[in-house]
Amino acid sequence: MTTYSTETPAPVNGQDPNEPPFGTAPIPSSRGEERRANLQVRRTEDRADRDAEAERKRLDREHKKRLKVEARNAKVSLSLQKKSDRQKLRAKRRKDRANRFAELRERLSHHMPLWGLPVVLVSLIVGASGQADAALAAGMGWASGGVPILTEGMTLTLAGLTAAAIEQRRPYGWLMRATWVTASGAAAINAAGHYFGREEGSDETMALYRAVLYAAASMLGLVLWWIVMRSKRAAISGRTAEDVVRWKRLARRHPILVRRARRVQDNTGMNLTQAYELVWERVNGAAPGEPSIREIRASRKAAFKRAQAESWDGRTRFSRTVPAPVAVVPTVVEREPETVPAPAPEEAPEVIPSPYLPVALAVPGLDGQWIAHRVPVHPLDTWTPFSRTGSETATTRFPQGQDPLPDPSPDASEDEAGKRADEAQEQVREKVADDRLDRARALVAKAAEEGENLRRRPSNRQMAKHLGCRPGTAKEYLTQVLAERGIDR
């Protein structure tokens, strides 16, 4: 039964709450109507419940469908992801394999180019065959297979150590020598195996030729490796050919200083040039290019001896008095008039006076002057151990290899002829001196281009041999040429 409140509530939205909603059935006035109203309400509620249940089932079906689609999409995406991962992994493996191959090729190229690996491989195989035969011929039995491994493996190990030392710019000379020694020993064992392991009754000459051929073939790989190491050393060092030649020459001339410089370089980390300059300054007391203590002492001693020679007064160890200076006056020999010999009697032999040379020779005087001298020509007679002539027949050896002086004019006086002869002789002397200076400069320039130490090379003896004069004269020319370059010996 429906009950209603007796209180009059406030109207809501302009409608009385006690009034039935708009469009509904009026309030029943009896029990049957109330039952029918309740039944209608229940049917309305059941219909709403069914609609809600249907909506819920529809939503559940859509959710399940959506879950299935999402699961299918997830499965497809997972398979695609796995496929992508497999492709990425395959690409990574391919890239890693290419990187490993490139790294291996680069590592091998540090020691040997790829085109040279077959040469080394064939050389190792050829060497191993003869070494195994040599071990069998020596009666080693089952251990003969280890001989090639020992010899060739030791050679390869030393070669790798040498290449690593060159790459790291460390001393490698003794490793290079050890590699050559082991390779030579392996080649000797190879040759012995092919020679002593020959068949009975075979030609000994052919066996010897075969042994030498196998030994040379086993050494070709090492020769190729040595050439590659030389080019690699030149590329790593970054030095020019002149620097390499210079350091080789320094190592030959100053091996102790170069060894000390390398030790200083290893201990301090400075470059070899700075280390060598430091060692040179410690030993010689001066930087390279500057005069050392030994050279300064030698120059001072030479200057002292030169001063003593210039201030010499003419006395010897045993003389007590100074010889009086004698004034030397240059004399000119006058031309003697030609005499016509008187006719000799028929019974007496004809006597012809000794003629003179047509050119007067110049004889050096004491004051640096030249004296014209007439030289007579005597007939050849029996040989005597000493000359019979006096000082008037003396000749000079200077200049050598030059043209004779021109004949004096018949109209010129004796003084003028002698003066012209002196001038011509002075010109010839200057020409010879200039020629020798030019040749000395050329020799010094050649030594400088070759990197020689100009304080020691060329020597006085070499200069004398080059100029064709005495060592004392060559020393004067050499001193003058070196003074032009600012070098004092």
One Martini backbone bead per residue (centre of mass of N, CA, C, O) as a GRO file, in nm:
protein
  489
    1MET     BB    1   0.096   0.034   0.022
    2THR     BB    2   0.053   0.368  -0.031
    3THR     BB    3   0.219   0.639   0.113
    4TYR     BB    4   0.172   0.967   0.252
    5SER     BB    5   0.257   1.268   0.343
    6THR     BB    6   0.127   1.533   0.546
    7GLU     BB    7   0.338   1.699   0.471
    8THR     BB    8   0.437   2.012   0.326
    9PRO     BB    9   0.651   2.042   0.103
   10ALA     BB   10   0.860   2.178  -0.083
   11PRO     BB   11   0.891   2.278  -0.386
   12VAL     BB   12   1.016   2.113  -0.684
   13ASN     BB   13   1.041   2.271  -0.966
   14GLY     BB   14   0.723   2.345  -0.927
   15GLN     BB   15   0.671   2.065  -0.762
   16ASP     BB   16   0.500   1.837  -0.594
   17PRO     BB   17   0.605   1.558  -0.428
   18ASN     BB   18   0.311   1.422  -0.376
   19GLU     BB   19   0.292   1.417  -0.660
   20PRO     BB   20   0.271   1.265  -0.935
   21PRO     BB   21   0.410   1.206  -1.199
   22PHE     BB   22   0.431   1.272  -1.519
   23GLY     BB   23   0.239   1.016  -1.685
   24THR     BB   24   0.114   0.867  -1.461
   25ALA     BB   25  -0.063   0.693  -1.274
   26PRO     BB   26  -0.287   0.704  -1.076
   27ILE     BB   27  -0.386   0.668  -0.780
   28PRO     BB   28  -0.497   0.420  -0.628
   29SER     BB   29  -0.811   0.326  -0.482
   30SER     BB   30  -0.731   0.016  -0.481
   31ARG     BB   31  -0.606  -0.306  -0.463
   32GLY     BB   32  -0.600  -0.380  -0.762
   33GLU     BB   33  -0.456  -0.133  -0.860
   34GLU     BB   34  -0.210  -0.171  -0.687
   35ARG     BB   35  -0.126  -0.442  -0.814
   36ARG     BB   36  -0.097  -0.335  -1.101
   37ALA     BB   37   0.115  -0.124  -1.035
   38ASN     BB   38   0.327  -0.314  -0.927
   39LEU     BB   39   0.352  -0.489  -1.180
   40GLN     BB   40   0.443  -0.263  -1.364
   41VAL     BB   41   0.697  -0.192  -1.205
   42ARG     BB   42   0.833  -0.469  -1.226
   43ARG     BB   43   0.844  -0.474  -1.531
   44THR     BB   44   1.011  -0.226  -1.559
   45GLU     BB   45   1.249  -0.330  -1.394
   46ASP     BB   46   1.302  -0.588  -1.561
   47ARG     BB   47   1.357  -0.442  -1.822
   48ALA     BB   48   1.599  -0.280  -1.712
   49ASP     BB   49   1.763  -0.527  -1.630
   50ARG     BB   50   1.782  -0.652  -1.913
   51ASP     BB   51   1.917  -0.416  -2.047
   52ALA     BB   52   2.164  -0.415  -1.861
   53GLU     BB   53   2.252  -0.707  -1.924
   54ALA     BB   54   2.286  -0.667  -2.227
   55GLU     BB   55   2.492  -0.442  -2.205
   56ARG     BB   56   2.698  -0.605  -2.049
   57LYS     BB   57   2.736  -0.830  -2.260
   58ARG     BB   58   2.823  -0.643  -2.484
   59LEU     BB   59   3.068  -0.534  -2.336
   60ASP     BB   60   3.201  -0.810  -2.297
   61ARG     BB   61   3.228  -0.877  -2.595
   62GLU     BB   62   3.397  -0.634  -2.670
   63HIS     BB   63   3.625  -0.689  -2.471
   64LYS     BB   64   3.702  -0.969  -2.578
   65LYS     BB   65   3.757  -0.876  -2.862
   66ARG     BB   66   3.969  -0.672  -2.786
   67LEU     BB   67   4.156  -0.878  -2.650
   68LYS     BB   68   4.202  -1.050  -2.900
   69VAL     BB   69   4.318  -0.831  -3.076
   70GLU     BB   70   4.549  -0.757  -2.885
   71ALA     BB   71   4.675  -1.038  -2.877
   72ARG     BB   72   4.723  -1.058  -3.179
   73ASN     BB   73   4.894  -0.803  -3.199
   74ALA     BB   74   5.107  -0.890  -2.995
   75LYS     BB   75   5.195  -1.141  -3.148
   76VAL     BB   76   5.278  -0.996  -3.404
   77SER     BB   77   5.475  -0.796  -3.270
   78LEU     BB   78   5.653  -1.015  -3.147
   79SER     BB   79   5.737  -1.144  -3.410
   80LEU     BB   80   5.850  -0.884  -3.533
   81GLN     BB   81   6.054  -0.835  -3.308
   82LYS     BB   82   6.208  -1.101  -3.340
   83LYS     BB   83   6.282  -1.053  -3.633
   84SER     BB   84   6.431  -0.789  -3.583
   85ASP     BB   85   6.633  -0.905  -3.383
   86ARG     BB   86   6.752  -1.112  -3.577
   87GLN     BB   87   6.846  -0.905  -3.786
   88LYS     BB   88   7.023  -0.741  -3.595
   89LEU     BB   89   7.202  -0.975  -3.506
   90ARG     BB   90   7.298  -1.047  -3.792
   91ALA     BB   91   7.418  -0.768  -3.852
   92LYS     BB   92   7.610  -0.765  -3.612
   93ARG     BB   93   7.765  -1.017  -3.686
   94ARG     BB   94   7.852  -0.917  -3.961
   95LYS     BB   95   7.999  -0.665  -3.853
   96ASP     BB   96   8.190  -0.813  -3.660
   97ARG     BB   97   8.319  -0.989  -3.876
   98ALA     BB   98   8.426  -0.751  -4.044
   99ASN     BB   99   8.590  -0.624  -3.814
  100ARG     BB  100   8.768  -0.869  -3.756
  101PHE     BB  101   8.885  -0.886  -4.039
  102ALA     BB  102   8.998  -0.598  -4.047
  103GLU     BB  103   9.174  -0.630  -3.796
  104LEU     BB  104   9.338  -0.870  -3.902
  105ARG     BB  105   9.439  -0.727  -4.157
  106GLU     BB  106   9.576  -0.494  -4.006
  107ARG     BB  107   9.761  -0.670  -3.831
  108LEU     BB  108   9.902  -0.807  -4.072
  109SER     BB  109   9.991  -0.540  -4.221
  110HIS     BB  110  10.203  -0.460  -4.006
  111HIS     BB  111  10.391  -0.714  -4.097
  112MET     BB  112  10.217  -0.794  -4.370
  113PRO     BB  113  10.107  -0.806  -4.660
  114LEU     BB  114   9.870  -0.987  -4.822
  115TRP     BB  115  10.051  -1.052  -5.080
  116GLY     BB  116  10.287  -1.182  -4.876
  117LEU     BB  117  10.169  -1.438  -4.733
  118PRO     BB  118  10.224  -1.664  -4.944
  119VAL     BB  119  10.529  -1.643  -4.928
  120VAL     BB  120  10.558  -1.714  -4.628
  121LEU     BB  121  10.407  -1.984  -4.634
  122VAL     BB  122  10.587  -2.127  -4.843
  123SER     BB  123  10.850  -2.089  -4.687
  124LEU     BB  124  10.763  -2.256  -4.439
  125ILE     BB  125  10.703  -2.522  -4.584
  126VAL     BB  126  10.983  -2.562  -4.710
  127GLY     BB  127  11.139  -2.557  -4.440
  128ALA     BB  128  10.987  -2.790  -4.288
  129SER     BB  129  11.058  -3.030  -4.470
  130GLY     BB  130  11.370  -3.030  -4.434
  131GLN     BB  131  11.375  -3.042  -4.120
  132ALA     BB  132  11.238  -3.315  -4.091
  133ASP     BB  133  11.448  -3.471  -4.254
  134ALA     BB  134  11.688  -3.402  -4.072
  135ALA     BB  135  11.571  -3.537  -3.816
  136LEU     BB  136  11.550  -3.821  -3.939
  137ALA     BB  137  11.853  -3.846  -4.020
  138ALA     BB  138  11.937  -3.808  -3.703
  139GLY     BB  139  11.728  -3.997  -3.528
  140MET     BB  140  11.455  -3.871  -3.377
  141GLY     BB  141  11.186  -3.950  -3.494
  142TRP     BB  142  10.900  -3.842  -3.345
  143ALA     BB  143  11.057  -3.553  -3.286
  144SER     BB  144  11.080  -3.431  -3.583
  145GLY     BB  145  10.809  -3.257  -3.583
  146GLY     BB  146  10.929  -3.027  -3.376
  147VAL     BB  147  11.151  -2.877  -3.533
  148PRO     BB  148  10.985  -2.679  -3.715
  149ILE     BB  149  10.841  -2.546  -3.477
  150LEU     BB  150  11.091  -2.430  -3.342
  151THR     BB  151  11.225  -2.271  -3.575
  152GLU     BB  152  10.979  -2.121  -3.705
  153GLY     BB  153  10.857  -2.016  -3.440
  154MET     BB  154  11.102  -1.845  -3.355
  155THR     BB  155  11.108  -1.667  -3.602
  156LEU     BB  156  10.819  -1.551  -3.575
  157THR     BB  157  10.850  -1.434  -3.291
  158LEU     BB  158  11.086  -1.239  -3.352
  159ALA     BB  159  10.940  -1.088  -3.578
  160GLY     BB  160  10.708  -0.980  -3.400
  161LEU     BB  161  10.887  -0.829  -3.195
  162THR     BB  162  11.019  -0.642  -3.400
  163ALA     BB  163  10.759  -0.507  -3.504
  164ALA     BB  164  10.669  -0.398  -3.226
  165ALA     BB  165  10.921  -0.225  -3.173
  166ILE     BB  166  10.887  -0.045  -3.421
  167GLU     BB  167  10.599   0.060  -3.354
  168GLN     BB  168  10.704   0.163  -3.049
  169ARG     BB  169  10.992   0.282  -3.067
  170ARG     BB  170  11.210   0.061  -3.015
  171PRO     BB  171  11.460  -0.136  -2.969
  172TYR     BB  172  11.562  -0.374  -3.259
  173GLY     BB  173  11.843  -0.483  -3.342
  174TRP     BB  174  11.871  -0.755  -3.179
  175LEU     BB  175  11.611  -0.881  -3.296
  176MET     BB  176  11.698  -0.880  -3.590
  177ARG     BB  177  11.950  -1.054  -3.554
  178ALA     BB  178  11.804  -1.300  -3.428
  179THR     BB  179  11.626  -1.357  -3.672
  180TRP     BB  180  11.857  -1.414  -3.873
  181VAL     BB  181  11.987  -1.645  -3.718
  182THR     BB  182  11.743  -1.841  -3.705
  183ALA     BB  183  11.692  -1.847  -4.012
  184SER     BB  184  11.970  -1.957  -4.088
  185GLY     BB  185  11.948  -2.218  -3.923
  186ALA     BB  186  11.695  -2.326  -4.068
  187ALA     BB  187  11.824  -2.330  -4.353
  188ALA     BB  188  12.052  -2.527  -4.279
  189ILE     BB  189  11.868  -2.762  -4.197
  190ASN     BB  190  11.723  -2.781  -4.468
  191ALA     BB  191  11.974  -2.844  -4.640
  192ALA     BB  192  12.063  -3.098  -4.484
  193GLY     BB  193  11.807  -3.266  -4.535
  194HIS     BB  194  11.834  -3.264  -4.857
  195TYR     BB  195  12.125  -3.387  -4.862
  196PHE     BB  196  12.124  -3.637  -4.649
  197GLY     BB  197  11.820  -3.740  -4.759
  198ARG     BB  198  11.906  -3.885  -4.993
  199GLU     BB  199  11.928  -4.108  -5.220
  200GLU     BB  200  12.070  -4.381  -5.320
  201GLY     BB  201  12.267  -4.297  -5.606
  202SER     BB  202  12.257  -4.008  -5.624
  203ASP     BB  203  12.332  -3.703  -5.714
  204GLU     BB  204  12.534  -3.480  -5.551
  205THR     BB  205  12.498  -3.218  -5.710
  206MET     BB  206  12.189  -3.212  -5.710
  207ALA     BB  207  12.162  -3.219  -5.403
  208LEU     BB  208  12.309  -2.950  -5.354
  209TYR     BB  209  12.125  -2.776  -5.530
  210ARG     BB  210  11.865  -2.844  -5.375
  211ALA     BB  211  11.954  -2.738  -5.096
  212VAL     BB  212  12.007  -2.445  -5.181
  213LEU     BB  213  11.722  -2.389  -5.291
  214TYR     BB  214  11.568  -2.442  -5.025
  215ALA     BB  215  11.716  -2.232  -4.853
  216ALA     BB  216  11.642  -1.985  -5.026
  217ALA     BB  217  11.331  -2.024  -5.009
  218SER     BB  218  11.322  -1.997  -4.687
  219MET     BB  219  11.443  -1.683  -4.705
  220LEU     BB  220  11.235  -1.506  -4.866
  221GLY     BB  221  11.039  -1.429  -4.643
  222LEU     BB  222  11.247  -1.266  -4.474
  223VAL     BB  223  11.321  -1.063  -4.690
  224LEU     BB  224  11.040  -0.942  -4.719
  225TRP     BB  225  11.010  -0.860  -4.422
  226TRP     BB  226  11.255  -0.667  -4.415
  227ILE     BB  227  11.147  -0.467  -4.625
  228VAL     BB  228  10.889  -0.393  -4.471
  229MET     BB  229  11.033  -0.289  -4.213
  230ARG     BB  230  11.183  -0.058  -4.346
  231SER     BB  231  10.931   0.095  -4.445
  232LYS     BB  232  10.799   0.115  -4.165
  233ARG     BB  233  11.024   0.270  -4.024
  234ALA     BB  234  11.011   0.516  -4.215
  235ALA     BB  235  10.706   0.582  -4.157
  236ILE     BB  236  10.721   0.612  -3.841
  237SER     BB  237  10.954   0.818  -3.802
  238GLY     BB  238  10.937   1.076  -4.014
  239ARG     BB  239  11.202   1.078  -4.169
  240THR     BB  240  11.446   1.159  -4.358
  241ALA     BB  241  11.709   1.057  -4.541
  242GLU     BB  242  11.912   1.251  -4.409
  243ASP     BB  243  11.857   1.166  -4.116
  244VAL     BB  244  11.927   0.869  -4.142
  245VAL     BB  245  12.219   0.912  -4.238
  246ARG     BB  246  12.310   1.080  -3.997
  247TRP     BB  247  12.259   0.863  -3.773
  248LYS     BB  248  12.444   0.652  -3.892
  249ARG     BB  249  12.702   0.820  -3.878
  250LEU     BB  250  12.691   0.870  -3.572
  251ALA     BB  251  12.694   0.566  -3.492
  252ARG     BB  252  12.981   0.521  -3.614
  253ARG     BB  253  13.145   0.762  -3.472
  254HIS     BB  254  12.933   0.771  -3.196
  255PRO     BB  255  12.833   0.511  -3.023
  256ILE     BB  256  12.830   0.601  -2.725
  257LEU     BB  257  12.654   0.855  -2.751
  258VAL     BB  258  12.407   0.716  -2.880
  259ARG     BB  259  12.358   0.520  -2.646
  260ARG     BB  260  12.313   0.738  -2.433
  261ALA     BB  261  12.080   0.882  -2.579
  262ARG     BB  262  11.884   0.639  -2.568
  263ARG     BB  263  11.879   0.621  -2.260
  264VAL     BB  264  11.769   0.906  -2.213
  265GLN     BB  265  11.511   0.866  -2.378
  266ASP     BB  266  11.393   0.635  -2.202
  267ASN     BB  267  11.398   0.800  -1.921
  268THR     BB  268  11.261   1.097  -2.024
  269GLY     BB  269  11.108   1.121  -2.333
  270MET     BB  270  11.281   1.241  -2.526
  271ASN     BB  271  11.423   1.304  -2.799
  272LEU     BB  272  11.705   1.218  -2.972
  273THR     BB  273  11.820   1.499  -3.029
  274GLN     BB  274  11.816   1.609  -2.738
  275ALA     BB  275  11.980   1.379  -2.612
  276TYR     BB  276  12.237   1.423  -2.783
  277GLU     BB  277  12.291   1.717  -2.699
  278LEU     BB  278  12.321   1.654  -2.398
  279VAL     BB  279  12.558   1.452  -2.421
  280TRP     BB  280  12.752   1.636  -2.573
  281GLU     BB  281  12.768   1.860  -2.353
  282ARG     BB  282  12.879   1.673  -2.128
  283VAL     BB  283  13.143   1.587  -2.281
  284ASN     BB  284  13.241   1.879  -2.434
  285GLY     BB  285  13.116   2.156  -2.301
  286ALA     BB  286  12.923   2.186  -2.562
  287ALA     BB  287  12.739   2.256  -2.810
  288PRO     BB  288  12.643   2.183  -3.105
  289GLY     BB  289  12.873   2.384  -3.310
  290GLU     BB  290  13.055   2.436  -3.081
  291PRO     BB  291  13.338   2.485  -2.926
  292SER     BB  292  13.532   2.291  -2.762
  293ILE     BB  293  13.769   2.240  -2.531
  294ARG     BB  294  13.966   2.099  -2.723
  295GLU     BB  295  13.954   2.314  -2.952
  296ILE     BB  296  14.039   2.556  -2.783
  297ARG     BB  297  14.315   2.447  -2.703
  298ALA     BB  298  14.421   2.401  -2.990
  299SER     BB  299  14.395   2.698  -3.084
  300ARG     BB  300  14.576   2.818  -2.866
  301LYS     BB  301  14.827   2.654  -2.937
  302ALA     BB  302  14.847   2.750  -3.231
  303ALA     BB  303  14.868   3.053  -3.165
  304PHE     BB  304  15.127   3.029  -3.000
  305LYS     BB  305  15.304   2.907  -3.223
  306ARG     BB  306  15.259   3.135  -3.425
  307ALA     BB  307  15.381   3.359  -3.250
  308GLN     BB  308  15.660   3.230  -3.223
  309ALA     BB  309  15.724   3.222  -3.528
  310GLU     BB  310  15.692   3.538  -3.576
  311SER     BB  311  15.912   3.602  -3.322
  312TRP     BB  312  16.155   3.502  -3.460
  313ASP     BB  313  16.521   3.581  -3.450
  314GLY     BB  314  16.717   3.322  -3.559
  315ARG     BB  315  16.760   3.143  -3.324
  316THR     BB  316  16.892   2.869  -3.179
  317ARG     BB  317  16.984   2.650  -2.942
  318PHE     BB  318  17.316   2.705  -3.001
  319SER     BB  319  17.280   3.002  -3.025
  320ARG     BB  320  17.389   3.339  -2.903
  321THR     BB  321  17.345   3.499  -3.163
  322VAL     BB  322  17.225   3.736  -3.376
  323PRO     BB  323  17.176   3.767  -3.687
  324ALA     BB  324  17.245   3.977  -3.922
  325PRO     BB  325  17.086   4.168  -4.127
  326VAL     BB  326  17.032   4.125  -4.476
  327ALA     BB  327  17.031   4.299  -4.755
  328VAL     BB  328  16.816   4.246  -5.026
  329VAL     BB  329  16.901   4.275  -5.365
  330PRO     BB  330  16.771   4.283  -5.656
  331THR     BB  331  16.881   4.113  -5.938
  332VAL     BB  332  16.981   4.169  -6.276
  333VAL     BB  333  17.046   3.994  -6.547
  334GLU     BB  334  17.240   4.051  -6.798
  335ARG     BB  335  17.277   4.050  -7.120
  336GLU     BB  336  17.486   3.882  -7.311
  337PRO     BB  337  17.684   3.912  -7.559
  338GLU     BB  338  17.720   3.792  -7.860
  339THR     BB  339  17.972   3.579  -7.968
  340VAL     BB  340  18.204   3.533  -8.216
  341PRO     BB  341  18.377   3.290  -8.311
  342ALA     BB  342  18.675   3.201  -8.384
  343PRO     BB  343  18.858   3.067  -8.612
  344ALA     BB  344  18.959   2.756  -8.633
  345PRO     BB  345  19.168   2.545  -8.680
  346GLU     BB  346  19.177   2.261  -8.856
  347GLU     BB  347  19.310   2.079  -8.629
  348ALA     BB  348  19.097   2.197  -8.447
  349PRO     BB  349  18.822   2.184  -8.270
  350GLU     BB  350  18.506   2.293  -8.254
  351VAL     BB  351  18.386   2.558  -8.039
  352ILE     BB  352  18.073   2.595  -7.859
  353PRO     BB  353  17.891   2.781  -7.683
  354SER     BB  354  17.664   2.809  -7.439
  355PRO     BB  355  17.346   2.835  -7.447
  356TYR     BB  356  17.040   3.001  -7.395
  357LEU     BB  357  16.748   3.048  -7.292
  358PRO     BB  358  16.483   3.236  -7.425
  359VAL     BB  359  16.384   3.226  -7.120
  360ALA     BB  360  16.337   3.387  -6.828
  361LEU     BB  361  16.355   3.296  -6.511
  362ALA     BB  362  16.186   3.299  -6.200
  363VAL     BB  363  16.326   3.394  -5.888
  364PRO     BB  364  16.290   3.379  -5.562
  365GLY     BB  365  16.311   3.594  -5.308
  366LEU     BB  366  16.328   3.719  -4.981
  367ASP     BB  367  16.102   3.971  -5.038
  368GLY     BB  368  15.896   3.849  -5.265
  369GLN     BB  369  16.065   3.855  -5.515
  370TRP     BB  370  16.155   3.858  -5.862
  371ILE     BB  371  16.416   3.696  -6.052
  372ALA     BB  372  16.587   3.712  -6.331
  373HIS     BB  373  16.692   3.408  -6.511
  374ARG     BB  374  16.960   3.266  -6.678
  375VAL     BB  375  16.972   2.958  -6.864
  376PRO     BB  376  17.193   2.734  -6.943
  377VAL     BB  377  17.302   2.507  -7.207
  378HIS     BB  378  17.429   2.190  -7.177
  379PRO     BB  379  17.595   1.936  -7.268
  380LEU     BB  380  17.595   1.606  -7.294
  381ASP     BB  381  17.743   1.397  -7.059
  382THR     BB  382  17.869   1.252  -6.826
  383TRP     BB  383  17.771   1.129  -6.537
  384THR     BB  384  17.710   1.305  -6.230
  385PRO     BB  385  17.626   1.322  -5.896
  386PHE     BB  386  17.700   1.630  -5.936
  387SER     BB  387  17.681   1.945  -5.989
  388ARG     BB  388  17.896   2.188  -6.163
  389THR     BB  389  17.723   2.406  -6.101
  390GLY     BB  390  17.597   2.678  -5.974
  391SER     BB  391  17.364   2.922  -5.883
  392GLU     BB  392  17.303   3.009  -6.189
  393THR     BB  393  17.131   2.720  -6.240
  394ALA     BB  394  16.885   2.782  -6.093
  395THR     BB  395  16.553   2.661  -6.038
  396THR     BB  396  16.207   2.672  -6.058
  397ARG     BB  397  15.883   2.510  -5.954
  398PHE     BB  398  15.748   2.788  -6.012
  399PRO     BB  399  15.517   2.717  -6.200
  400GLN     BB  400  15.301   2.446  -6.258
  401GLY     BB  401  15.170   2.382  -6.573
  402GLN     BB  402  15.261   2.641  -6.725
  403ASP     BB  403  15.316   2.883  -6.924
  404PRO     BB  404  15.544   3.050  -7.062
  405LEU     BB  405  15.700   3.324  -7.087
  406PRO     BB  406  15.729   3.588  -7.264
  407ASP     BB  407  15.904   3.736  -7.487
  408PRO     BB  408  16.112   3.978  -7.514
  409SER     BB  409  16.158   4.267  -7.645
  410PRO     BB  410  16.414   4.389  -7.847
  411ASP     BB  411  16.348   4.707  -7.777
  412ALA     BB  412  16.369   4.656  -7.490
  413SER     BB  413  16.476   4.686  -7.194
  414GLU     BB  414  16.593   4.521  -6.927
  415ASP     BB  415  16.404   4.640  -6.708
  416GLU     BB  416  16.139   4.611  -6.864
  417ALA     BB  417  16.157   4.308  -6.909
  418GLY     BB  418  16.167   4.228  -6.609
  419LYS     BB  419  15.899   4.362  -6.530
  420ARG     BB  420  15.721   4.194  -6.720
  421ALA     BB  421  15.799   3.922  -6.603
  422ASP     BB  422  15.694   3.976  -6.317
  423GLU     BB  423  15.397   4.029  -6.394
  424ALA     BB  424  15.345   3.759  -6.531
  425GLN     BB  425  15.420   3.587  -6.286
  426GLU     BB  426  15.202   3.706  -6.096
  427GLN     BB  427  14.958   3.620  -6.264
  428VAL     BB  428  15.013   3.320  -6.253
  429ARG     BB  429  15.008   3.298  -5.945
  430GLU     BB  430  14.717   3.399  -5.908
  431LYS     BB  431  14.583   3.185  -6.083
  432VAL     BB  432  14.671   2.942  -5.914
  433ALA     BB  433  14.543   3.036  -5.647
  434ASP     BB  434  14.250   3.059  -5.750
  435ASP     BB  435  14.222   2.769  -5.843
  436ARG     BB  436  14.273   2.639  -5.564
  437LEU     BB  437  14.041   2.778  -5.417
  438ASP     BB  438  13.811   2.663  -5.588
  439ARG     BB  439  13.875   2.366  -5.530
  440ALA     BB  440  13.850   2.389  -5.223
  441ARG     BB  441  13.555   2.484  -5.216
  442ALA     BB  442  13.437   2.234  -5.357
  443LEU     BB  443  13.528   2.025  -5.145
  444VAL     BB  444  13.382   2.155  -4.902
  445ALA     BB  445  13.096   2.150  -5.023
  446LYS     BB  446  13.081   1.844  -5.055
  447ALA     BB  447  13.119   1.778  -4.752
  448ALA     BB  448  12.865   1.936  -4.659
  449GLU     BB  449  12.654   1.771  -4.823
  450GLU     BB  450  12.747   1.491  -4.675
  451GLY     BB  451  12.782   1.573  -4.353
  452GLU     BB  452  13.047   1.667  -4.269
  453ASN     BB  453  13.301   1.750  -4.053
  454LEU     BB  454  13.475   2.048  -4.101
  455ARG     BB  455  13.686   2.004  -3.860
  456ARG     BB  456  13.795   1.718  -4.014
  457ARG     BB  457  13.654   1.758  -4.294
  458PRO     BB  458  13.894   1.794  -4.474
  459SER     BB  459  14.207   1.715  -4.486
  460ASN     BB  460  14.524   1.804  -4.559
  461ARG     BB  461  14.582   1.555  -4.733
  462GLN     BB  462  14.334   1.569  -4.913
  463MET     BB  463  14.387   1.855  -5.020
  464ALA     BB  464  14.668   1.794  -5.142
  465LYS     BB  465  14.566   1.575  -5.337
  466HIS     BB  466  14.359   1.763  -5.483
  467LEU     BB  467  14.577   2.002  -5.558
  468GLY     BB  468  14.889   1.916  -5.580
  469CYS     BB  469  15.033   1.963  -5.293
  470ARG     BB  470  15.131   2.053  -5.006
  471PRO     BB  471  15.013   2.035  -4.686
  472GLY     BB  472  15.084   2.325  -4.605
  473THR     BB  473  14.944   2.467  -4.842
  474ALA     BB  474  14.668   2.331  -4.804
  475LYS     BB  475  14.615   2.449  -4.521
  476GLU     BB  476  14.588   2.743  -4.607
  477TYR     BB  477  14.348   2.708  -4.795
  478LEU     BB  478  14.160   2.570  -4.586
  479THR     BB  479  14.157   2.802  -4.382
  480GLN     BB  480  14.034   3.014  -4.572
  481VAL     BB  481  13.770   2.861  -4.644
  482LEU     BB  482  13.671   2.823  -4.346
  483ALA     BB  483  13.665   3.127  -4.275
  484GLU     BB  484  13.428   3.193  -4.469
  485ARG     BB  485  13.238   2.993  -4.273
  486GLY     BB  486  13.331   3.028  -3.961
  487ILE     BB  487  13.582   2.829  -3.935
  488ASP     BB  488  13.803   2.696  -3.677
  489ARG     BB  489  14.101   2.493  -3.636
   0.00000   0.00000   0.00000
